[in-house]
Coordinates of C-alpha atoms and ligand atoms in Angstrom, one line a residue:
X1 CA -29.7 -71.9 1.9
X2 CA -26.9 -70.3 0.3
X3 CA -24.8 -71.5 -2.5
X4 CA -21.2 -70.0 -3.4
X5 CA -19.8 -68.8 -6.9
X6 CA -16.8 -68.5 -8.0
X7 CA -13.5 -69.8 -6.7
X8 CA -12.4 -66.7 -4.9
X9 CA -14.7 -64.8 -4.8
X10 CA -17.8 -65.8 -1.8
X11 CA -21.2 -64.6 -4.0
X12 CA -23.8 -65.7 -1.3
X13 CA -27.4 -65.9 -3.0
X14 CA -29.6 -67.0 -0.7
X15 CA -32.8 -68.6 -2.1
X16 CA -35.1 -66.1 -1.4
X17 CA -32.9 -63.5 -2.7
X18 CA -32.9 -65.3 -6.0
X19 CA -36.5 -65.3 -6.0
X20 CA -36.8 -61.6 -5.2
X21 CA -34.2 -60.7 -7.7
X22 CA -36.2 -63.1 -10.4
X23 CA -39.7 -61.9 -9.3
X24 CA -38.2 -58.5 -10.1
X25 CA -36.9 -58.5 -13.0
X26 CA -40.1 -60.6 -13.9
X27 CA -42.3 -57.8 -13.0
X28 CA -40.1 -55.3 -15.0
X29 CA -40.7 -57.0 -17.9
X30 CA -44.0 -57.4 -17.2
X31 CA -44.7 -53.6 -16.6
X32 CA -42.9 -52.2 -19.5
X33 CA -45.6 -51.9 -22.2
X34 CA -48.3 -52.2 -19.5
X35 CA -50.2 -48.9 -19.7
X36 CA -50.5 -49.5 -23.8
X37 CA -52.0 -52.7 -23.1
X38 CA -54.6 -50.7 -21.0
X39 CA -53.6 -52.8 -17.8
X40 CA -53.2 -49.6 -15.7
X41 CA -55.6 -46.9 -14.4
X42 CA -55.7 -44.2 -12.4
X43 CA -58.3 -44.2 -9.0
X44 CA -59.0 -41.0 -7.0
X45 CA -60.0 -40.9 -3.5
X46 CA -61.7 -38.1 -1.9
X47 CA -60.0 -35.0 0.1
X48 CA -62.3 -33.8 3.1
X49 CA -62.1 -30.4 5.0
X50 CA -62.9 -30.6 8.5
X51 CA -63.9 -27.4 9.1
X52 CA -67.2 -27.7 6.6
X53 CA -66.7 -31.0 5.6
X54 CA -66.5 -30.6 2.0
X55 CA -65.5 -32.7 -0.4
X56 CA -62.0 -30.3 -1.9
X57 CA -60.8 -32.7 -3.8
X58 CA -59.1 -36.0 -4.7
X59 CA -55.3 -37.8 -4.7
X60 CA -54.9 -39.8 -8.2
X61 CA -53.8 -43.3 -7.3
X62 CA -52.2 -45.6 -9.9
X63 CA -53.4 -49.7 -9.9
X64 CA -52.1 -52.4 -12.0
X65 CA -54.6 -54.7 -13.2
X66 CA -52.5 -57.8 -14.8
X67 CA -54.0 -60.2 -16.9
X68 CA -52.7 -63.3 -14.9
X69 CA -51.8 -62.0 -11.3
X70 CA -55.1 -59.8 -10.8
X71 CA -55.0 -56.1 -9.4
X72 CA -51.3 -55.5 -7.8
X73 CA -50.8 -52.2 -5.5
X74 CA -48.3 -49.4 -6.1
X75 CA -46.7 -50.7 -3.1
X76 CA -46.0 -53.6 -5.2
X77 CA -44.5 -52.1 -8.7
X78 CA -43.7 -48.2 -7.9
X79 CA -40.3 -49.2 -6.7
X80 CA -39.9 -51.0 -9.5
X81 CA -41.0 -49.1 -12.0
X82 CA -38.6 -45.9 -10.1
X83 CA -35.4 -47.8 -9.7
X84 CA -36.2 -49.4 -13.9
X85 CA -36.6 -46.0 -14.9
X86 CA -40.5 -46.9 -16.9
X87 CA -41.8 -44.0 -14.2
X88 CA -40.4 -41.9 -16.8
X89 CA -43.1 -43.1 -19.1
X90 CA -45.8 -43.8 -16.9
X91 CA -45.3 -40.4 -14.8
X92 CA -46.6 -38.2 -17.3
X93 CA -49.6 -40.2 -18.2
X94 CA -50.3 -40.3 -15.0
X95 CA -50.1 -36.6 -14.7
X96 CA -52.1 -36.6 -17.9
X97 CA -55.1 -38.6 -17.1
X98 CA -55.3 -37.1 -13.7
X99 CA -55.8 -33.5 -15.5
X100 CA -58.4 -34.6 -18.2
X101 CA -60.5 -36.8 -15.6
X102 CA -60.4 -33.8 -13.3
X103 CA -61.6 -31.5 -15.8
X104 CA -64.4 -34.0 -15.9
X105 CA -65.6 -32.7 -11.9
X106 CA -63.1 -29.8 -11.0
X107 CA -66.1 -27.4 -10.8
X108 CA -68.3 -30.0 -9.1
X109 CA -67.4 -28.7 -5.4
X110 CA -70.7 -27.9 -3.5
X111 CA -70.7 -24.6 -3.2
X112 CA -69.5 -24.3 -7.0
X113 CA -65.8 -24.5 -5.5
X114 CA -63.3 -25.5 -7.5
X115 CA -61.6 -29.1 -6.9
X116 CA -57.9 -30.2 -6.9
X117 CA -56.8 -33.4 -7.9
X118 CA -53.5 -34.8 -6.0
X119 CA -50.8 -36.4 -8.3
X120 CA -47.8 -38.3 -6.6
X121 CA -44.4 -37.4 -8.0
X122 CA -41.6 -40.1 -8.0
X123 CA -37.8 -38.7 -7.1
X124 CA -36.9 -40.1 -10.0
X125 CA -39.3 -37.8 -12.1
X126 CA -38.3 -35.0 -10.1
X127 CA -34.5 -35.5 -10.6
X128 CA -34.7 -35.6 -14.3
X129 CA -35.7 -31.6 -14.7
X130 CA -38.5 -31.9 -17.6
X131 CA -40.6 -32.1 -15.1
X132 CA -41.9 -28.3 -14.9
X133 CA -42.4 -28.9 -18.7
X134 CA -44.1 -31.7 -18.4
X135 CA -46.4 -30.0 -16.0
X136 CA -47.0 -27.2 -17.8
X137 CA -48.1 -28.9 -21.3
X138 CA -50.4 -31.1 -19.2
X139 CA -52.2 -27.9 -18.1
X140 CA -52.5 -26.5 -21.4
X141 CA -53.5 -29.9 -23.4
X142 CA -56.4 -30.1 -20.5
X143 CA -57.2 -26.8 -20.0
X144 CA -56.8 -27.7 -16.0
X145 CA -56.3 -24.6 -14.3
X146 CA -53.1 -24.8 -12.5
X147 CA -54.2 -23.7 -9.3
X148 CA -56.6 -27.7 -9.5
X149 CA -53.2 -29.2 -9.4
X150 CA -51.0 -30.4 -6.4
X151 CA -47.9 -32.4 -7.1
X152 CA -47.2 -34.5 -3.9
X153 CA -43.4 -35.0 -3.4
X154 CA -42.0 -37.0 -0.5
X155 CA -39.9 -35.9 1.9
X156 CA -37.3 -38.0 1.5
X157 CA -36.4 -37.3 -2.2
X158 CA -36.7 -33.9 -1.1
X159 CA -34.5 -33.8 1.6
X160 CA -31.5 -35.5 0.0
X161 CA -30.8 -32.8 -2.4
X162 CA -31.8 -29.9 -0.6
X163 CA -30.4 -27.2 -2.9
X164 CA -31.3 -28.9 -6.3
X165 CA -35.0 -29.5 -4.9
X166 CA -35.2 -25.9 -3.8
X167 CA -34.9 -24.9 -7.3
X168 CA -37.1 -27.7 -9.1
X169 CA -39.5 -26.0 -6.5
X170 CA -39.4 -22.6 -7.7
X171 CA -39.7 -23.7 -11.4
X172 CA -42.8 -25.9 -10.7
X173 CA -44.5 -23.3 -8.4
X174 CA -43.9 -20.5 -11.4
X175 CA -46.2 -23.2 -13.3
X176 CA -48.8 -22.5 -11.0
X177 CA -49.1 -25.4 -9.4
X178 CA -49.6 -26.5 -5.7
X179 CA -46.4 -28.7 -3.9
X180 CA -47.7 -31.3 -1.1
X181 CA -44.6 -32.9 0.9
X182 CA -46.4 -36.4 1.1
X183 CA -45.3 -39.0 3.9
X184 CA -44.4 -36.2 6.0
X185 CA -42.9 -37.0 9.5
X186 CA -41.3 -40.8 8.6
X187 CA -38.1 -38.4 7.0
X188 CA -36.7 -37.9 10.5
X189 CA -36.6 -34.7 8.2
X190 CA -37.8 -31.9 11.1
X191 CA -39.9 -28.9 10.0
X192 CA -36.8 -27.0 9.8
X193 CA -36.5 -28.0 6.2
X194 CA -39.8 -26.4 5.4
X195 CA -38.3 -23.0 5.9
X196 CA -35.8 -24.4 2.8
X197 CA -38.0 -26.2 0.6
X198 CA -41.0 -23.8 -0.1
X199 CA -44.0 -26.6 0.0
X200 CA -47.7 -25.4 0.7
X201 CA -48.9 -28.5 2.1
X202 CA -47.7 -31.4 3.9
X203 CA -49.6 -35.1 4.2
X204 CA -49.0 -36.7 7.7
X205 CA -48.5 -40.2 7.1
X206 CA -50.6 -42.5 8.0
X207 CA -48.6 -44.3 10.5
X208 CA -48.9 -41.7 12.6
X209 CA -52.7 -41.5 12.0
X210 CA -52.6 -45.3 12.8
X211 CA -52.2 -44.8 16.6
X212 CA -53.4 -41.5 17.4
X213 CA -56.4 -42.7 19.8
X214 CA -53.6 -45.4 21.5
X215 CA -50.4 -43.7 21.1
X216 CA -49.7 -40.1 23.1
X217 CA -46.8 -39.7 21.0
X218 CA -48.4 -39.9 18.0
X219 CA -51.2 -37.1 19.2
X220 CA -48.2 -34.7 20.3
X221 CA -46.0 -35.1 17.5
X222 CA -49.5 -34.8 15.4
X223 CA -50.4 -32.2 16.8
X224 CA -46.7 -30.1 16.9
X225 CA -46.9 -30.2 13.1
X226 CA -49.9 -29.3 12.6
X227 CA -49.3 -26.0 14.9
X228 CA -45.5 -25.4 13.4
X229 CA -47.1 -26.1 9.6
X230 CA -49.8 -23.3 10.2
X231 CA -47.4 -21.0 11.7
X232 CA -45.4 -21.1 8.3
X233 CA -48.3 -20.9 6.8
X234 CA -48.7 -24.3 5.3
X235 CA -52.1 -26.5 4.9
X236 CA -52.0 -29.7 6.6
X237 CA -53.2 -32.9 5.3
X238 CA -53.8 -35.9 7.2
X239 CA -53.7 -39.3 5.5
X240 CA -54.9 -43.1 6.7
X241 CA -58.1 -42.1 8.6
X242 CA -59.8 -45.0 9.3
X243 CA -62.2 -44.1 12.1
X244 CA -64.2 -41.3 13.1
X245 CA -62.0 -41.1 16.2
X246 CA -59.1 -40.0 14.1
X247 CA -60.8 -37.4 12.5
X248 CA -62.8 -35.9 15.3
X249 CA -58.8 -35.6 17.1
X250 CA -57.3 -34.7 13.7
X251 CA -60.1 -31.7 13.6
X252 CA -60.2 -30.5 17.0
X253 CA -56.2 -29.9 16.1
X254 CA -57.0 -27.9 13.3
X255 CA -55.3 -30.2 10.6
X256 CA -57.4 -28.7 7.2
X257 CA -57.7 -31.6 5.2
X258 CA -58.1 -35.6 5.6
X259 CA -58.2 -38.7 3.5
X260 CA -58.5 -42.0 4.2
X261 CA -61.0 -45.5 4.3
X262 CA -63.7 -43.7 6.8
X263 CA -64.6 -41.1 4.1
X264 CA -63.5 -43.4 0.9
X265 CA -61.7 -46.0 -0.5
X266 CA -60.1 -45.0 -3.9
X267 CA -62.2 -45.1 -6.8
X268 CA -63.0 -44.4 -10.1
X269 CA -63.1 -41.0 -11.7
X270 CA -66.8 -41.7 -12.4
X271 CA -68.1 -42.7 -9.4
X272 CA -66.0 -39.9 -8.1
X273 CA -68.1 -37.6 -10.0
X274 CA -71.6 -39.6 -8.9
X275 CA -69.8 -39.4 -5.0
X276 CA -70.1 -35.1 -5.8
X277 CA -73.1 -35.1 -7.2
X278 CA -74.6 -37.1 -4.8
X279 CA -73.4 -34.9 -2.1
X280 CA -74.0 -31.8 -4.0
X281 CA -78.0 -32.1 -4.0
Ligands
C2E1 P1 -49.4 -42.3 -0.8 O1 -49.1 -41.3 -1.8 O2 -49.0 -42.0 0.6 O3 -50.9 -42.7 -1.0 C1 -51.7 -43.1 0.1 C2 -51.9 -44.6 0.2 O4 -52.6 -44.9 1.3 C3 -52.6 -45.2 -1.0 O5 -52.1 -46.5 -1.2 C4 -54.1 -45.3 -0.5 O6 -54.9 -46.2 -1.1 C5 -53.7 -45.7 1.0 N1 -54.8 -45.3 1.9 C6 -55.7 -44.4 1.8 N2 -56.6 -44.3 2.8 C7 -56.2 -45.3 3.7 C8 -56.6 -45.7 4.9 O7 -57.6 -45.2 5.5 N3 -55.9 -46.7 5.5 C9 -54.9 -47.3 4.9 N4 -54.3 -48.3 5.6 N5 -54.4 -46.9 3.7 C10 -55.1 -45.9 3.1 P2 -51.8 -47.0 -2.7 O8 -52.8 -46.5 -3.7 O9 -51.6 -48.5 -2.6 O10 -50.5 -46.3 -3.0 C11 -49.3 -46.5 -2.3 C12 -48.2 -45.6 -2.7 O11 -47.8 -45.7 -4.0 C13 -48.6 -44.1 -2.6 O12 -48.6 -43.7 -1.2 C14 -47.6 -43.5 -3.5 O13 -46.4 -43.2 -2.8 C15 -47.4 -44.5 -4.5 N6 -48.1 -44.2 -5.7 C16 -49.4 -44.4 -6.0 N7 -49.7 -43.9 -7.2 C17 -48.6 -43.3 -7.7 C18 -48.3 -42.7 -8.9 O14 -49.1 -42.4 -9.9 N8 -47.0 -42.2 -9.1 C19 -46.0 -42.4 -8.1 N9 -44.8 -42.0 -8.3 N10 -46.3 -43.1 -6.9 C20 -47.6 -43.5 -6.8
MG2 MG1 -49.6 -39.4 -2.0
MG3 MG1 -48.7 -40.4 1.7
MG4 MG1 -47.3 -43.6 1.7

């Protein structure tokens, strides 16, 4: 149904858009003040390497838990919190709590090895250039040692400014810090950029995971990156394993590290820490 506005000018709304557009500027609202009222939380889930099996360490995921409307997923509010600009604010805490509730198990590895945590990195935060700064005083307010911390960018807001990404790059790696290229593979992107963008890791994304028993073209592609990643000397990461299947393919192909529902949903920080120590003893 569409209604029209104006006399000359033709302004089609459809209903649904209005809805949409409403529902988001609803949620906006609705997210701005939302980590003071203690409404969001960070989760980890578990990094595994296949060639031990370890437990190396864990991506920080954010969740909404709103009073009326129950737990709402990233998916949900992380493009509106981007395109609104609150990312700004919740970023940092983000980054913040993920540090602190690390330094909680970061030497918890078995083996005494130390343990990253993952943090995801909106464009918009890595646009705005206090992000290095940011980064650092995280470190030092935790005491996290910089080498526990990967920032995971995605490809996309890397690729579109090539040059300007280049050089956020250099300034976050002199902080230390670990760069993941997350989502890797649904950029169209290449690995051609990776000789450009100096990342040490890239995440597969899990739609190519999805298929990789059914799908050959999923395996090959899978299996291209993981050999062309390794030749530039970057660690592989694959996200979305679901099945044993996937990882027993995933590990035969050398990719280092997974994640996914198989070996853990996301969870707390401290059951994260009971999750080590259980597997430590
Ligand atoms: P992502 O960074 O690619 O994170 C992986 C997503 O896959 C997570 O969804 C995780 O829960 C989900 N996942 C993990 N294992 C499996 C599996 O085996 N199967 C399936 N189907 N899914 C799995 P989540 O937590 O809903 O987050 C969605 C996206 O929201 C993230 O994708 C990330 O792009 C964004 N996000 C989450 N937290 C933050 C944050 O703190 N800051 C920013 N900027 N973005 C965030
Ligand atoms: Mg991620
Ligand atoms: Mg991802
Ligand atoms: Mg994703």
């Amino acid at each position: 149904q569409a209604k029209v506005a104006g006399k000359n000018g033709f302004r089609f709304y459809s209903r649904a858009m209005d809805h949409a557009v409403e529902r988001r500027v609803h949620m906006e609202q609705e997210l701005r003040g939302a980590w003071e009222r203690g409404e969001l939380s960070v989760v980890y889930q578990p990094v595994c390497r296949t060639s031990d099996g370890r437990v190396v360490g864990a991506e920080a995921l954010l969740r909404w838990q709103h009073p009326m409307l129950g737990m709402i997923a990233p998916s949900v509010f992380i493009d509106v919190a981007e395109q609104s600009g609150l990312i700004e604010g919740i970023g940092p805490r983000v980054l913040r709590t993920a540090c602190n509730e690390a330094m909680r198990w970061a030497n918890m590895g078995e083996g005494g090895e130390r343990l990253f945590v993952s943090v995801n990195v909106s464009p918009r935060q890595l646009r705005k250039g206090d992000l290095p700064d940011i980064v650092a005083e995280c470190l030092r307010e935790t005491g996290l040692p910089a080498s526990s911390l990967h920032l995971e960018l995605t490809e996309t807001a890397v690729i579109s400014d090539e040059l300007q990404a280049a050089a956020m790059l250099a300034r976050l790696h002199s902080t230390g810090v670990k760069v993941w290229l997350d989502d890797f593979g649904t950029g169209f992107s290449g690995l051609s950029h990776l000789r450009r963008v100096p990342v040490d890791g890239v995440k597969i994304d899990r739609s190519f995971v999805a298929d990789l028993q059914r799908d050959p073209d999923d395996l090959a592609l899978t299996t291209a990156i993981i050999a062309m990643a390794h030749s530039l000397g970057i660690t592989v990461v694959a996200e979305g394993v679901e099945k044993e299947a996937q990882y027993n393919l995933l590990a035969e192909r050398g990719c280092d590290l997974v994640q996914g529902y198989w070996l853990s949903h996301p969870i707390s920080a401290t059951e994260f820490a009971h999750l080590l120590a259980r597997r430590g003893r």
